[in-house]
Coordinates of C-alpha atoms in Angstrom, one line a residue:
M255 CA -17.8 -9.6 25.1
K256 CA -15.3 -8.3 21.9
K257 CA -13.5 -11.4 21.9
N258 CA -16.5 -13.2 22.1
C259 CA -17.8 -12.0 18.9
F260 CA -14.2 -11.7 17.0
A261 CA -14.4 -15.8 17.6
L262 CA -18.0 -15.8 16.4
I263 CA -16.5 -14.2 13.0
L264 CA -13.6 -16.3 13.0
L265 CA -15.7 -19.1 13.4
F266 CA -18.0 -18.3 10.5
I267 CA -15.3 -17.2 8.1
V268 CA -13.8 -20.5 8.9
S269 CA -16.9 -22.7 8.4
S270 CA -17.8 -20.7 5.3
A271 CA -14.8 -21.7 3.6
L272 CA -15.3 -25.4 4.3
F273 CA -18.8 -25.9 3.0
A274 CA -18.1 -23.1 -0.1
A275 CA -16.8 -23.8 -3.4
F276 CA -14.5 -20.0 -2.6
N277 CA -14.7 -17.7 0.5
P278 CA -12.8 -14.7 -0.3
A279 CA -13.1 -13.6 3.1
Y280 CA -11.3 -16.7 4.6
S281 CA -8.6 -16.0 1.6
D282 CA -8.0 -13.0 3.1
Y283 CA -8.2 -14.3 6.9
L284 CA -5.2 -16.1 6.0
F285 CA -3.5 -13.8 4.2
Y286 CA -4.3 -10.8 6.1
T287 CA -4.9 -11.6 9.6
L288 CA -2.8 -14.7 10.1
E289 CA -0.3 -14.2 7.0
D290 CA -0.2 -17.7 6.7
Y291 CA 1.1 -17.9 3.0
E292 CA 1.3 -21.6 2.1
A293 CA -2.3 -22.7 3.8
D294 CA -3.5 -19.6 1.8
E295 CA -1.9 -20.7 -1.9
E296 CA -3.5 -24.0 -0.8
Y297 CA -6.9 -23.3 -0.5
L298 CA -7.0 -20.9 -3.9
A299 CA -5.7 -23.9 -5.4
Q300 CA -8.0 -26.2 -4.7
A301 CA -10.9 -23.3 -5.0
L302 CA -9.8 -22.6 -8.3
S303 CA -10.2 -26.4 -9.2
S304 CA -13.6 -26.2 -8.5
A305 CA -14.7 -22.3 -9.2
E306 CA -17.3 -22.4 -12.4
S307 CA -18.2 -18.8 -13.0
N308 CA -15.9 -16.2 -14.9
S309 CA -16.2 -13.9 -12.0
E310 CA -14.7 -16.5 -9.3
K311 CA -11.7 -17.6 -11.2
S312 CA -11.0 -14.4 -11.7
S313 CA -11.5 -13.4 -8.1
I314 CA -9.5 -16.6 -7.3
L315 CA -6.3 -15.6 -9.7
W316 CA -6.0 -12.0 -8.4
R317 CA -5.7 -13.2 -5.1
Q318 CA -3.4 -15.9 -6.2
S319 CA -1.1 -13.1 -8.1
R320 CA -1.6 -11.0 -4.3
N321 CA 0.0 -13.8 -2.4
I322 CA 3.0 -15.3 -4.8
L323 CA 3.8 -11.6 -4.8
T324 CA 4.2 -11.4 -1.6
Q325 CA 6.3 -14.5 -1.1
G326 CA 8.6 -13.0 -3.5
D327 CA 9.1 -9.7 -1.0
G328 CA 10.2 -12.5 2.0
L329 CA 12.7 -14.1 -0.3
D330 CA 16.1 -12.9 0.4
K331 CA 17.5 -9.6 -1.3
N332 CA 20.4 -12.0 -3.1
D333 CA 18.0 -14.2 -4.3
K334 CA 17.1 -12.1 -7.3
E335 CA 16.2 -14.9 -9.8
G336 CA 14.0 -16.4 -7.0
R337 CA 12.0 -13.0 -7.2
F338 CA 12.3 -12.3 -10.5
A339 CA 10.1 -15.5 -10.7
K340 CA 7.5 -15.1 -8.4
Y341 CA 7.2 -11.5 -9.3
E342 CA 6.6 -12.5 -13.3
E343 CA 4.0 -15.5 -11.6
A344 CA 2.4 -12.5 -9.8
E345 CA 2.0 -10.5 -12.9
A346 CA 0.9 -13.7 -15.3
L347 CA -1.9 -14.7 -12.9
A348 CA -3.3 -10.9 -12.4
I349 CA -3.4 -11.1 -16.2
K350 CA -5.2 -14.2 -16.4
S351 CA -7.7 -12.7 -14.0
I352 CA -8.2 -9.2 -15.9
E353 CA -8.5 -11.4 -19.1
L354 CA -11.3 -13.6 -17.4
E355 CA -13.2 -10.0 -15.7
P356 CA -11.8 -7.0 -15.7
N357 CA -11.6 -5.5 -12.2
A358 CA -9.6 -3.0 -10.1
D359 CA -7.8 -5.7 -7.8
A360 CA -6.2 -7.6 -10.8
Y361 CA -4.9 -3.9 -12.2
H362 CA -3.6 -3.3 -8.7
W363 CA -1.6 -6.2 -8.7
K364 CA -0.2 -6.8 -12.0
S365 CA 1.3 -2.9 -11.5
S366 CA 3.0 -4.1 -8.2
A367 CA 4.5 -6.9 -9.3
V368 CA 6.1 -5.0 -12.4
G369 CA 7.1 -2.4 -9.8
R370 CA 8.4 -5.2 -8.2
W371 CA 10.4 -6.6 -10.8
G372 CA 12.0 -3.5 -11.8
Q373 CA 13.0 -2.4 -8.6
T374 CA 14.8 -5.7 -8.7
K375 CA 16.3 -5.2 -11.5
G376 CA 17.4 -1.8 -11.2
P377 CA 17.1 1.5 -12.4
L378 CA 17.0 1.3 -16.1
N379 CA 14.4 -1.7 -16.0
S380 CA 12.3 0.7 -13.6
L381 CA 12.5 3.6 -15.9
S382 CA 11.1 1.0 -18.4
K383 CA 8.3 -0.2 -17.1
A384 CA 7.3 2.7 -15.1
P385 CA 4.6 4.3 -17.9
A386 CA 2.8 0.9 -17.8
M387 CA 3.0 0.6 -14.6
L388 CA 1.4 4.3 -14.2
E389 CA -1.7 3.2 -16.6
D390 CA -2.8 -0.3 -14.3
V391 CA -2.7 2.0 -11.1
K392 CA -4.8 4.5 -13.2
M393 CA -7.2 2.3 -14.0
V394 CA -7.8 1.7 -10.6
V395 CA -8.3 4.9 -8.9
D396 CA -9.7 6.4 -12.6
T397 CA -11.7 4.0 -14.3
F398 CA -13.0 1.5 -11.2
G399 CA -12.8 4.5 -9.1
Y400 CA -11.2 2.5 -6.6
D401 CA -10.0 4.5 -3.7
Y402 CA -7.7 2.0 -2.1
T403 CA -5.0 2.1 0.3
D404 CA -2.4 0.1 -1.3
A405 CA -2.7 1.6 -4.4
W406 CA -2.4 5.5 -3.8
Y407 CA 0.9 3.5 -1.6
V408 CA 2.0 2.3 -5.2
L409 CA 1.6 5.6 -6.8
G410 CA 3.4 7.3 -3.9
I411 CA 6.2 4.9 -4.6
L412 CA 6.6 5.2 -8.0
Y413 CA 6.4 9.3 -8.1
N414 CA 9.1 9.2 -5.1
Q415 CA 11.9 7.0 -6.4
L416 CA 11.3 8.0 -9.7
P417 CA 13.2 10.5 -11.5
G418 CA 11.6 14.3 -12.1
W419 CA 11.0 15.3 -16.1
P420 CA 12.6 15.4 -18.3
I421 CA 13.9 11.7 -17.3
S422 CA 10.5 10.8 -16.1
F423 CA 7.1 11.5 -14.1
G424 CA 8.5 11.7 -10.7
D425 CA 7.8 14.1 -7.7
T426 CA 8.3 14.1 -4.8
N427 CA 5.3 16.5 -3.8
A428 CA 3.2 14.6 -5.3
A429 CA 4.6 11.4 -3.5
I430 CA 4.0 13.0 -0.2
S431 CA 0.2 13.7 -1.2
Y432 CA -0.2 9.9 -2.5
M433 CA 1.4 8.8 0.3
R434 CA -0.9 10.8 2.9
K435 CA -4.0 9.9 0.8
S436 CA -2.6 5.9 0.8
L437 CA -2.4 6.7 5.3
D438 CA -5.6 8.2 5.4
T439 CA -7.3 5.5 3.2
R440 CA -6.1 2.2 5.3
I441 CA -8.5 -0.5 6.4
I442 CA -9.0 -0.3 10.0
G443 CA -8.8 -4.0 11.1
R444 CA -5.9 -5.2 8.7
G445 CA -3.0 -4.9 10.1
L446 CA -1.2 -1.6 11.8
F447 CA 0.2 -0.8 8.4
L448 CA 3.5 0.2 9.8
T449 CA 5.4 0.7 6.6
L450 CA 2.8 3.8 4.9
Y451 CA 4.3 5.4 8.2
Q452 CA 7.9 4.8 7.7
E453 CA 7.5 6.0 4.0
L454 CA 5.9 8.9 4.7
S455 CA 7.8 9.6 7.3
D456 CA 11.1 8.8 5.5
Q457 CA 9.6 10.8 2.2
L458 CA 8.7 13.6 4.8
Y459 CA 12.3 13.4 6.4
D460 CA 13.8 14.1 2.9
R461 CA 12.7 17.1 1.6
N462 CA 12.5 18.9 4.2
W463 CA 10.4 21.9 4.6
D464 CA 9.8 24.3 7.9
A465 CA 6.7 24.8 9.0
K466 CA 6.4 28.2 7.2
K467 CA 7.0 26.9 3.6
R468 CA 4.3 24.0 4.7
A469 CA 1.5 26.7 5.5
K470 CA 2.4 28.5 1.8
E471 CA 2.8 25.5 -0.5
F472 CA -0.7 23.9 1.2
D473 CA -2.6 27.4 0.5
K474 CA -1.1 26.9 -2.9
M475 CA -2.1 22.6 -3.4
K476 CA -5.4 23.8 -2.0
K477 CA -6.5 25.4 -5.1
S478 CA -5.0 22.8 -7.6
Y479 CA -7.0 20.2 -5.2
D480 CA -9.8 21.8 -5.7
K481 CA -10.0 22.5 -9.8
E482 CA -8.5 18.7 -10.2
S483 CA -11.5 16.2 -10.8
L484 CA -9.8 12.7 -11.8
P485 CA -8.4 11.4 -8.9
S486 CA -4.8 9.9 -10.1
E487 CA -4.0 13.9 -10.5
K488 CA -6.7 15.6 -8.0
M489 CA -4.5 13.5 -5.4
K490 CA -0.8 15.0 -6.4
Y491 CA -2.3 17.4 -4.0
Y492 CA -4.1 16.1 -1.6
E493 CA -1.6 17.1 0.8
G494 CA -3.2 20.4 0.8
S495 CA -6.5 19.5 0.5
E496 CA -8.1 21.3 3.4
G497 CA -4.8 24.2 3.4
S498 CA -3.1 24.9 6.1
S499 CA -5.8 24.0 8.4
K500 CA -5.5 20.3 8.5
V501 CA -4.9 18.5 11.3
P502 CA -3.9 14.8 11.1
F503 CA -5.2 12.1 13.0
Y504 CA -2.1 11.0 14.9
S505 CA -1.8 14.8 15.9
T506 CA -3.0 17.1 17.7
V507 CA -2.0 20.6 15.9
P508 CA -2.4 21.9 12.3
L509 CA 0.7 20.5 9.5
S510 CA 1.5 24.1 9.1
K511 CA 2.7 24.2 12.9
M512 CA 5.2 21.8 12.0
S513 CA 8.3 21.3 9.9
D514 CA 8.5 18.0 7.9
R515 CA 11.2 16.7 9.8
Q516 CA 9.4 17.1 13.1
E517 CA 6.1 15.7 11.7
A518 CA 8.6 12.5 10.2
V519 CA 9.6 12.1 13.8
M520 CA 6.0 12.1 14.9
L521 CA 5.1 9.7 12.8
L522 CA 7.8 7.1 13.7
R523 CA 6.5 7.5 17.4
Y524 CA 2.7 7.0 16.5
A525 CA 3.5 3.8 15.0
E526 CA 6.0 2.6 17.7
A527 CA 2.8 3.5 20.3
L528 CA 0.3 1.2 17.8
Y529 CA 2.8 -1.5 17.5
K530 CA 3.7 -1.4 21.5
A531 CA -0.4 -1.7 21.9
K532 CA -1.2 -4.5 20.2
E533 CA -1.5 -7.8 21.5
N534 CA 0.3 -10.2 19.4
P535 CA 1.8 -8.6 16.6
L536 CA 2.5 -10.4 13.6
E537 CA 6.2 -11.3 12.4
S538 CA 6.3 -8.4 9.6
E539 CA 4.9 -6.4 12.2
T540 CA 7.7 -6.9 14.4
E541 CA 10.7 -6.6 11.7
K542 CA 9.0 -3.3 10.7
Y543 CA 9.0 -2.2 14.3
N544 CA 12.8 -3.0 14.9
E545 CA 13.3 -0.9 11.8
I546 CA 11.5 1.6 13.3
V547 CA 13.1 2.0 16.4
A548 CA 16.4 2.1 14.7
R549 CA 15.8 4.8 12.5
L550 CA 13.9 7.0 15.3
G551 CA 17.9 6.2 16.7
E552 CA 19.4 7.6 13.6
I553 CA 17.0 11.3 13.3
T554 CA 16.0 12.1 16.8

């Protein structure tokens, strides 16, 4: 019965795409479900040529930005010029989307493109781009109030990779809180999000708090979490949002009853199980799964 329902949904999406000038669901289906970036790129280009309203054009442009950025990620890491070109194109498309109609998704993909560009260029360029990138992500979560897994992920990466005060605003604990928020707001049905599990696991392993310290620090964080109201500031303390009693969805015991490194292993085991339970995983999920298995071999 479920398979039949799913088939009907796909049929509706595809048939709608054939008769509508632009169907966002069809583009998202090509991008997330099939990971067919070439087909998505072609579809978006055709849709843009016939789009009439600024709102529709803006919606197409940020999806083009998303697609081009992801194509850049897929290039060989040694092909820096190719990556630069894709990330710069992705940023330009997101800016065009914002100019036509400011929206959270365009600001997100703009910040992501800038971040990828900085990572490829090196630490100094990452530092120089970080303030503008932070402002874009804050637009997403604060101005637009968009509780978006990808935006929290960007913040988690940004705060983890940057040095702390007085050089920059990097903060290990804030990074982990943002990454936890990203994992808790993941969109069910849009892939396995294996990257989130791996990233949070790596950050926890590096922090290396024992259970006693975690319980103490989480209760401190809760006070700050309850006091703050602006989302970007409040979620710096998300890890302690429930104090020391929080039980994550991938565990049966509270966070305060395990160490950072015990949780790091638990996250990877859970991600491993998710992959094994999925029929016909995507190529990108298989690649990430292999990384997770290798990482488990290193830390267990």
